[in-house]
Short mmCIF file of C-alpha atoms in Angstrom, two decimals:
data_model
loop_
_atom_site.label_atom_id
_atom_site.label_comp_id
_atom_site.label_asym_id
_atom_site.label_seq_id
_atom_site.Cartn_x
_atom_site.Cartn_y
_atom_site.Cartn_z
CA GLU A 1321 -6.22 4.83 18.11
CA ASP A 1322 -6.82 3.50 14.61
CA ASP A 1323 -10.52 4.42 14.52
CA ASP A 1324 -9.69 8.02 15.50
CA MET A 1325 -7.12 8.54 12.74
CA VAL A 1326 -9.55 9.93 10.17
CA ILE A 1327 -7.88 11.04 6.94
CA LEU A 1328 -9.46 12.71 3.91
CA ILE A 1329 -7.91 12.82 0.43
CA GLU A 1330 -9.19 15.26 -2.17
CA LEU A 1331 -7.79 15.26 -5.70
CA ASP A 1332 -9.44 18.11 -7.58
CA GLU A 1333 -8.59 17.39 -11.21
CA ARG A 1334 -8.94 20.54 -13.29
CA SER A 1335 -8.53 21.54 -16.92
CA PRO A 1336 -5.78 22.11 -17.83
CA LYS A 1337 -4.33 19.53 -15.45
CA LYS A 1338 -1.59 21.88 -14.25
CA ASN A 1339 -4.30 23.83 -12.40
CA SER A 1340 -5.30 20.78 -10.31
CA VAL A 1341 -5.30 20.92 -6.51
CA PHE A 1342 -4.42 18.03 -4.17
CA ARG A 1343 -5.37 18.09 -0.47
CA VAL A 1344 -4.96 15.70 2.45
CA ILE A 1345 -6.78 16.53 5.70
CA ASP A 1346 -6.50 15.23 9.24
CA PHE A 1347 -8.37 16.30 12.36
CA VAL A 1348 -5.56 16.85 14.85
CA GLY A 1349 -3.88 20.13 14.01
CA MET A 1350 -0.49 21.61 14.88
CA THR A 1351 0.58 24.49 17.10
CA HIS A 1352 3.05 27.19 16.15
CA ASP A 1353 5.62 25.40 18.30
CA ASP A 1354 5.03 22.15 16.41
CA LEU A 1355 5.76 23.95 13.14
CA GLU A 1356 8.89 25.65 14.48
CA SER A 1357 10.32 22.62 16.27
CA ALA A 1358 9.36 19.81 13.89
CA LEU A 1359 7.98 20.79 10.51
CA LYS A 1360 10.58 23.50 9.81
CA ARG A 1361 13.43 21.12 10.62
CA TRP A 1362 14.91 19.26 7.66
CA GLY A 1363 15.99 15.62 7.83
CA ASP A 1364 14.73 14.95 11.36
CA PRO A 1365 13.97 11.20 11.73
CA ASN A 1366 12.15 11.84 15.02
CA ALA A 1367 9.76 14.53 13.78
CA ALA A 1368 6.87 12.09 13.35
CA THR A 1369 6.99 11.05 17.02
CA ARG A 1370 7.05 14.57 18.42
CA GLY A 1371 4.49 15.04 21.18
CA ALA A 1372 3.90 11.31 21.73
CA LYS A 1373 3.22 10.50 25.38
CA ARG A 1374 4.74 7.03 25.02
CA SER A 1375 7.17 5.23 22.78
CA VAL A 1376 5.38 4.48 19.52
CA LYS A 1377 6.23 2.93 16.20
CA THR A 1378 5.37 5.13 13.26
CA LEU A 1379 4.61 4.57 9.60
CA GLY A 1380 6.76 5.20 6.56
CA GLY A 1381 10.22 6.70 6.21
CA HIS A 1382 11.17 9.69 8.33
CA GLY A 1383 13.33 12.69 7.48
CA ASN A 1384 13.34 11.29 3.96
CA GLY A 1385 12.09 14.20 1.89
CA GLY A 1386 8.41 14.92 2.55
CA LYS A 1387 8.97 18.68 2.60
CA PHE A 1388 11.40 18.42 -0.29
CA TYR A 1389 8.75 16.59 -2.29
CA ALA A 1390 6.25 19.37 -1.54
CA ARG A 1391 8.81 21.98 -2.58
CA GLN A 1392 9.73 20.29 -5.86
CA SER A 1393 6.39 18.87 -6.95
CA PHE A 1394 4.05 21.82 -6.56
CA LYS A 1395 4.27 25.46 -7.49
CA ARG A 1396 2.59 26.19 -4.17
CA ALA A 1397 2.38 23.82 -1.19
CA MET A 1398 0.95 24.83 2.18
CA TRP A 1399 0.15 23.46 5.62
CA ILE A 1400 -3.04 25.12 6.86
CA THR A 1401 -3.33 24.05 10.48
CA TYR A 1402 -5.56 25.00 13.40
CA ARG A 1403 -5.18 24.03 17.04
CA ASP A 1404 -6.00 25.61 20.42
CA GLY A 1405 -7.90 28.44 18.74
CA LYS A 1406 -5.01 29.59 16.54
CA LEU A 1407 -4.48 29.28 12.79
CA ASN A 1408 -1.04 28.93 11.19
CA VAL A 1409 -0.27 28.76 7.49
CA PHE A 1410 3.20 27.61 6.50
CA GLY A 1411 4.60 26.38 3.22
CA PHE A 1412 6.35 26.94 -0.08
CA GLU A 1413 5.68 29.16 -3.05
CA ASP A 1414 8.10 29.09 -5.98
CA LYS A 1415 10.45 27.13 -3.68
CA VAL A 1416 10.60 29.90 -1.05
CA TYR A 1417 9.20 28.81 2.32
CA GLY A 1418 7.96 30.34 5.54
CA PHE A 1419 4.79 31.53 7.26
CA LEU A 1420 2.14 33.31 5.22
CA ASP A 1421 1.97 36.99 6.17
CA GLY A 1422 -0.77 37.57 8.70
CA TYR A 1423 -1.33 33.86 9.38
CA GLU A 1424 1.17 33.10 12.11
CA ASN A 1425 -0.55 32.23 15.40
CA ARG A 1426 -3.66 34.06 14.25
CA GLU A 1427 -6.52 33.73 16.71
CA MET A 1428 -9.91 32.83 15.25
CA GLU A 1429 -12.98 30.71 15.83
CA LEU A 1430 -13.12 27.16 14.51
CA GLY A 1431 -15.83 27.99 11.96
CA GLU A 1432 -13.77 30.79 10.46
CA ALA A 1433 -10.69 28.57 10.35
CA LEU A 1434 -12.63 25.79 8.58
CA GLU A 1435 -13.85 28.28 6.00
CA TYR A 1436 -10.30 29.48 5.38
CA GLY A 1437 -9.14 25.86 5.01
CA GLY A 1438 -11.92 25.13 2.51
CA ILE A 1439 -13.58 22.54 4.75
CA ASN A 1440 -17.36 22.27 4.58
CA ILE A 1441 -18.65 20.41 7.65
CA ASP A 1442 -21.77 19.29 5.78
CA GLU A 1443 -19.60 17.45 3.23
CA LEU A 1444 -17.53 15.58 5.81
CA PRO A 1445 -18.06 11.86 6.53
CA GLU A 1446 -19.65 11.20 9.90
CA ALA A 1447 -16.37 9.85 11.33
CA ALA A 1448 -14.61 13.09 10.39
CA ARG A 1449 -17.30 15.26 11.98
CA VAL A 1450 -17.04 13.26 15.21
CA ARG A 1451 -13.26 13.51 15.25
CA LEU A 1452 -13.37 17.26 14.56
CA GLY A 1453 -15.81 17.72 17.43
CA GLU A 1454 -13.47 15.86 19.78
CA SER A 1455 -10.22 17.54 18.74
CA GLY A 1456 -11.32 21.00 17.66
CA GLY A 1457 -8.35 21.03 15.29
CA PHE A 1458 -7.32 20.11 11.76
CA THR A 1459 -4.51 20.26 9.23
CA VAL A 1460 -4.87 20.65 5.48
CA VAL A 1461 -1.80 19.66 3.45
CA TYR A 1462 -2.40 21.56 0.26
CA GLY A 1463 -0.65 21.49 -3.12
CA GLU A 1464 -1.58 23.30 -6.30
CA HIS A 1465 -0.09 23.24 -9.81
CA PRO A 1466 1.42 19.73 -9.58
CA GLU A 1467 4.56 19.49 -11.71
CA ASN A 1468 4.13 15.92 -13.04
CA PHE A 1469 0.39 15.64 -13.49
CA SER A 1470 -0.24 15.53 -17.23
CA ARG A 1471 -0.93 13.34 -20.24
CA SER A 1472 -2.30 9.95 -19.12
CA ALA A 1473 -1.97 10.71 -15.38
CA THR A 1474 -5.32 10.90 -13.59
CA SER A 1475 -6.50 11.26 -10.02
CA ARG A 1476 -8.02 7.77 -10.27
CA ASN A 1477 -4.58 6.36 -11.19
CA ILE A 1478 -3.07 8.05 -8.14
CA LEU A 1479 -5.61 6.44 -5.81
CA GLU A 1480 -5.16 3.03 -7.46
CA LYS A 1481 -1.42 3.26 -6.82
CA LEU A 1482 -2.10 4.30 -3.24
CA LEU A 1483 -4.30 1.24 -2.69
CA THR A 1484 -1.51 -1.10 -3.82
CA ASN A 1485 1.36 0.73 -2.11
CA PRO A 1486 2.97 -1.57 0.50
CA GLN A 1487 3.38 1.13 3.15
CA ALA A 1488 -0.16 2.46 2.63
CA ARG A 1489 -1.97 -0.88 2.90
CA ARG A 1490 -1.97 -1.14 6.68
CA PRO A 1491 -3.38 2.34 7.42
CA LEU A 1492 -5.92 1.82 4.64
CA LEU A 1493 -6.96 -1.50 6.18
CA HIS A 1494 -7.28 -0.23 9.74
CA ASN A 1495 -7.91 3.55 9.60
CA PRO A 1496 -10.91 5.48 8.26
CA VAL A 1497 -9.43 6.96 5.04
CA TYR A 1498 -11.84 8.68 2.67
CA ALA A 1499 -11.31 10.16 -0.79
CA ARG A 1500 -13.04 12.08 -3.52
CA PHE A 1501 -11.50 12.89 -6.85
CA GLY A 1502 -11.96 13.89 -10.45
CA LYS A 1503 -13.25 16.90 -12.33
CA HIS A 1504 -16.56 16.90 -10.45
CA LEU A 1505 -15.95 16.22 -6.77
CA GLY A 1506 -18.77 14.24 -5.22
CA ALA A 1507 -19.15 12.72 -1.78
CA PHE A 1508 -16.22 11.25 0.13
CA GLN A 1509 -16.01 7.46 -0.18
CA ARG A 1510 -14.03 5.24 2.16
CA LEU A 1511 -11.01 3.65 0.50
CA GLN A 1512 -11.02 -0.13 0.74
CA VAL A 1513 -8.10 -2.42 0.07
CA VAL A 1514 -9.38 -5.30 -2.07
CA GLU A 1515 -7.60 -8.63 -1.74
CA PRO A 1516 -6.94 -10.53 -5.01
CA GLU A 1517 -9.46 -13.27 -5.77
CA GLY A 1518 -8.18 -16.56 -4.40
CA ARG A 1519 -7.76 -19.88 -6.16
CA ASP A 1520 -10.32 -22.52 -5.19
CA ASP A 1521 -7.83 -25.39 -4.93
CA PHE A 1522 -5.37 -23.41 -2.79
CA THR A 1523 -7.42 -22.01 0.07
CA GLY A 1524 -5.31 -23.48 2.89
CA ASN A 1525 -3.33 -21.67 5.54
CA TYR A 1526 0.18 -21.41 4.07
CA ARG A 1527 2.00 -20.11 7.10
CA TRP A 1528 5.41 -20.96 8.54
CA ASP A 1529 7.12 -19.84 11.72
CA LEU A 1530 10.40 -18.14 10.97
CA PRO A 1531 13.23 -20.11 12.64
CA ALA A 1532 14.81 -18.43 15.64
CA THR A 1533 18.14 -18.49 13.82
CA LEU A 1534 19.29 -18.97 10.25
CA THR A 1535 22.83 -19.80 9.15
CA ASP A 1536 24.37 -17.97 6.19
CA SER A 1537 26.83 -19.33 3.62
CA ASN A 1538 29.76 -18.35 5.85
CA GLY A 1539 28.44 -20.44 8.75
CA ASP A 1540 27.40 -17.40 10.79
CA GLU A 1541 24.08 -17.55 12.67
CA HIS A 1542 21.59 -14.68 12.53
CA VAL A 1543 18.82 -14.25 15.11
CA PHE A 1544 15.24 -13.54 14.02
CA ARG A 1545 13.35 -14.49 17.19
CA ASP A 1546 14.37 -14.08 20.83
CA ASP A 1547 12.87 -13.35 24.26
CA LYS A 1548 12.27 -9.70 23.35
CA TYR A 1549 10.85 -10.51 19.90
CA PRO A 1550 9.36 -14.01 20.26
CA GLU A 1551 7.10 -13.98 17.22
CA ALA A 1552 8.04 -14.11 13.53
CA TRP A 1553 6.29 -15.83 10.63
CA LEU A 1554 5.70 -15.93 6.89
CA GLU A 1555 2.22 -16.22 5.36
CA LEU A 1556 1.61 -16.73 1.65
CA LYS A 1557 -1.61 -16.53 -0.35
CA VAL A 1558 -2.48 -17.77 -3.84
CA ALA A 1559 -4.36 -15.60 -6.34
CA SER A 1560 -6.44 -16.96 -9.20
CA ASP A 1561 -4.79 -14.65 -11.77
CA THR A 1562 -1.22 -13.53 -12.27
CA LEU A 1563 -0.22 -10.57 -10.08
CA ARG A 1564 2.94 -9.62 -11.99
CA PRO A 1565 1.45 -6.90 -14.29
CA LYS A 1566 0.40 -4.80 -11.29
CA GLY A 1567 3.51 -5.62 -9.26
CA ALA A 1568 1.35 -7.28 -6.60
CA ASP A 1569 3.27 -10.58 -6.57
CA ARG A 1570 5.33 -9.40 -3.62
CA ILE A 1571 6.24 -10.25 -0.06
CA ASP A 1572 5.90 -7.39 2.42
CA LEU A 1573 8.22 -7.52 5.42
CA SER A 1574 6.54 -5.91 8.41
CA GLY A 1575 7.47 -4.85 11.91
CA GLU A 1576 5.35 -3.82 14.86
CA ALA A 1577 3.65 -0.87 13.14
CA SER A 1578 4.22 -0.92 9.42
CA VAL A 1579 5.82 -2.42 6.34
CA ILE A 1580 9.59 -2.02 6.48
CA ALA A 1581 10.52 -3.51 3.09
CA SER A 1582 8.89 -5.16 0.07
CA TYR A 1583 10.19 -7.62 -2.51
CA ALA A 1584 8.55 -8.86 -5.70
CA THR A 1585 8.91 -12.63 -5.96
CA HIS A 1586 11.52 -12.26 -8.73
CA GLU A 1587 13.55 -9.93 -6.45
CA LEU A 1588 14.09 -12.61 -3.79
CA GLY A 1589 17.11 -13.94 -5.66
CA GLY A 1590 17.75 -17.35 -7.15
CA VAL A 1591 15.25 -19.13 -9.35
CA VAL A 1592 11.59 -19.70 -8.53
CA PRO A 1593 8.92 -21.40 -10.67
CA ALA A 1594 6.86 -19.18 -12.95
CA GLN A 1595 3.82 -19.85 -10.73
CA ALA A 1596 5.40 -17.56 -8.12
CA GLU A 1597 3.73 -14.65 -9.90
CA PHE A 1598 0.42 -15.90 -8.43
CA LEU A 1599 1.74 -15.54 -4.86
CA TYR A 1600 1.74 -12.68 -2.39
CA GLY A 1601 2.05 -12.43 1.35
CA GLU A 1602 3.66 -11.00 4.47
CA CYS A 1603 6.68 -11.82 6.59
CA TYR A 1604 6.24 -10.47 10.11
CA CYS A 1605 9.58 -10.03 11.88
CA PRO A 1606 9.83 -7.15 14.41
CA LYS A 1607 13.35 -8.30 15.32
CA LEU A 1608 14.47 -6.56 12.11
CA GLU A 1609 13.70 -3.25 13.86
CA ASP A 1610 15.92 -4.02 16.87
CA PRO A 1611 18.21 -0.96 17.32
CA GLU A 1612 21.10 -3.32 18.08
CA ASP A 1613 20.75 -4.95 14.67
CA ASP A 1614 18.67 -2.52 12.65
CA LEU A 1615 18.09 -3.56 9.02
CA ILE A 1616 15.59 -0.80 8.22
CA LYS A 1617 16.54 1.69 5.53
CA ASN A 1618 15.06 5.15 5.78
CA ASP A 1619 12.93 4.82 2.64
CA ARG A 1620 11.60 1.42 3.83
CA GLU A 1621 11.64 -0.05 0.34
CA LYS A 1622 14.32 -2.74 0.81
CA LEU A 1623 16.31 -4.10 3.77
CA ALA A 1624 19.81 -2.85 4.39
CA GLU A 1625 22.30 -5.01 2.44
CA GLY A 1626 24.12 -7.69 4.40
CA ASP A 1627 24.35 -11.38 5.25
CA LYS A 1628 21.35 -11.25 7.60
CA ALA A 1629 19.09 -9.79 4.93
CA ARG A 1630 20.33 -12.28 2.33
CA VAL A 1631 19.79 -15.35 4.51
CA LEU A 1632 16.27 -14.18 5.39
CA LEU A 1633 15.37 -13.58 1.73
CA ALA A 1634 16.78 -16.99 0.82
CA TRP A 1635 14.54 -18.66 3.43
CA ILE A 1636 11.49 -16.75 2.12
CA ARG A 1637 12.42 -17.72 -1.44
CA SER A 1638 12.56 -21.40 -0.45
CA LYS A 1639 8.97 -21.25 0.85
CA VAL A 1640 7.78 -19.33 -2.21
CA ALA A 1641 9.43 -21.90 -4.48
CA GLU A 1642 7.91 -24.75 -2.45
CA LEU A 1643 4.37 -23.43 -2.79
CA ALA A 1644 4.88 -22.38 -6.43
CA GLY A 1645 6.04 -25.94 -7.13
CA GLU A 1646 2.80 -27.32 -5.66
CA ILE A 1647 0.83 -24.95 -7.92
CA ALA A 1648 2.83 -26.13 -10.95
CA LYS A 1649 2.11 -29.76 -10.06
CA ALA A 1650 -1.61 -29.00 -9.65
CA ASP A 1651 -1.61 -27.16 -12.98
CA ALA A 1652 -0.02 -30.16 -14.69
CA GLU A 1653 -2.60 -32.54 -13.19
CA ASN A 1654 -5.42 -30.22 -14.18
CA GLN A 1655 -4.05 -30.03 -17.73
CA GLN A 1656 -3.86 -33.83 -17.92
CA HIS A 1657 -7.43 -34.11 -16.67
CA THR A 1658 -8.53 -31.52 -19.23
CA ASN A 1659 -6.78 -33.41 -22.03
CA LEU A 1660 -8.51 -36.67 -21.00
CA GLU A 1661 -11.88 -34.94 -20.96
CA ARG A 1662 -11.26 -33.48 -24.42
CA SER A 1663 -10.17 -36.89 -25.72
CA ALA A 1664 -13.30 -38.54 -24.30
CA ALA A 1665 -15.52 -35.85 -25.84
CA TYR A 1666 -13.80 -36.32 -29.21
CA ASN A 1667 -14.29 -40.09 -29.07
CA GLU A 1668 -17.96 -39.60 -28.20
CA LEU A 1669 -18.35 -37.31 -31.20
CA LEU A 1670 -16.78 -39.96 -33.47
CA ASN A 1671 -19.10 -42.63 -32.04
CA GLN A 1672 -22.14 -40.47 -32.75
CA TRP A 1673 -20.94 -39.90 -36.32
CA LYS A 1674 -20.31 -43.66 -36.75
CA ASN A 1675 -23.73 -44.64 -35.38
CA LYS A 1676 -25.42 -42.18 -37.71
CA PHE A 1677 -23.66 -43.03 -40.97
CA MET A 1678 -22.29 -46.56 -40.67
CA PRO A 1679 -25.63 -48.45 -41.29
CA MET A 1680 -26.14 -46.48 -44.52
CA LEU A 1681 -22.53 -47.07 -45.56
CA MET A 1682 -22.74 -50.82 -44.80
CA ALA A 1683 -26.00 -51.16 -46.78
CA GLN A 1684 -24.46 -49.45 -49.77
CA LEU A 1685 -21.32 -51.59 -49.64
CA PHE A 1686 -22.91 -54.97 -49.04
CA GLY A 1687 -26.61 -54.67 -49.75
CA GLY A 1688 -26.63 -52.86 -53.07
#
């Protein structure tokens, strides 16, 4: 369950930066069989669902290079994992991978395993201590000597990017995710996704049901809602400031469990008003995940190319343009109102000047 999925992120930023250590910790743990059957396998799209007792939707792309990233991005990357009273350490060092000598199915007590994994119970958030007590297991994903962590890169920047990442937003919103970072690690703080500040004159509910079918330019109909997937909608929100500099003016397309694609407003195709850069939102359409008509690419960044994707993006663009047009109209009216106010203030200033100096001027001209 969401509340049980406690995750800790630790970015130990050292000097020089190449000596930094990144760690992500969960409180589940893996067995030796899990490592052999799932983690050691390359390119397995089903690895993330191994051991599930029921059919579940999972987050992110699968078999898309997690281990390869660990291999390429760190001089040393390890999985330190403890479950059922046994510790296993598996990973890469100088791009060579395997189990660490002496740490393959090594029996030990939980306290000893925590010490080896560098986990201090007293420093854990309460939710993590509870979860550890229930599971009796943990995994530390550990990377040291990051290859591309230098110059202006900081651990704070990494967390800021994480907070705005489309695929990370949902777990960050619903799961207890804690982090500590920097050169002097302090207490773990829960990561919170902060919504952009809204615009006072656009606080309504801008939500549309996605039509059951949409027709493309060739006259072919594409189904987006049916008896199996009856719900699909688009919801847009208006921010008070432009979202373009941070790339937050985007529409996330989501399925049952996670974001399956994301598009900045200028990536929707066609032409939209400039005010579109104040918009963001979500299009919920689980039909896109239907195995019979699967539009999900493995990296989950964009939909698979095709007429169905294009007609859906065109419909989303039409709603974005519609709302952006309303914002443009409101901006024009506000500007006109501002101009009238400035004109009235200027006239009042002239009247005050006239009332102050005109009697003196008239006396000099006509009274001598």
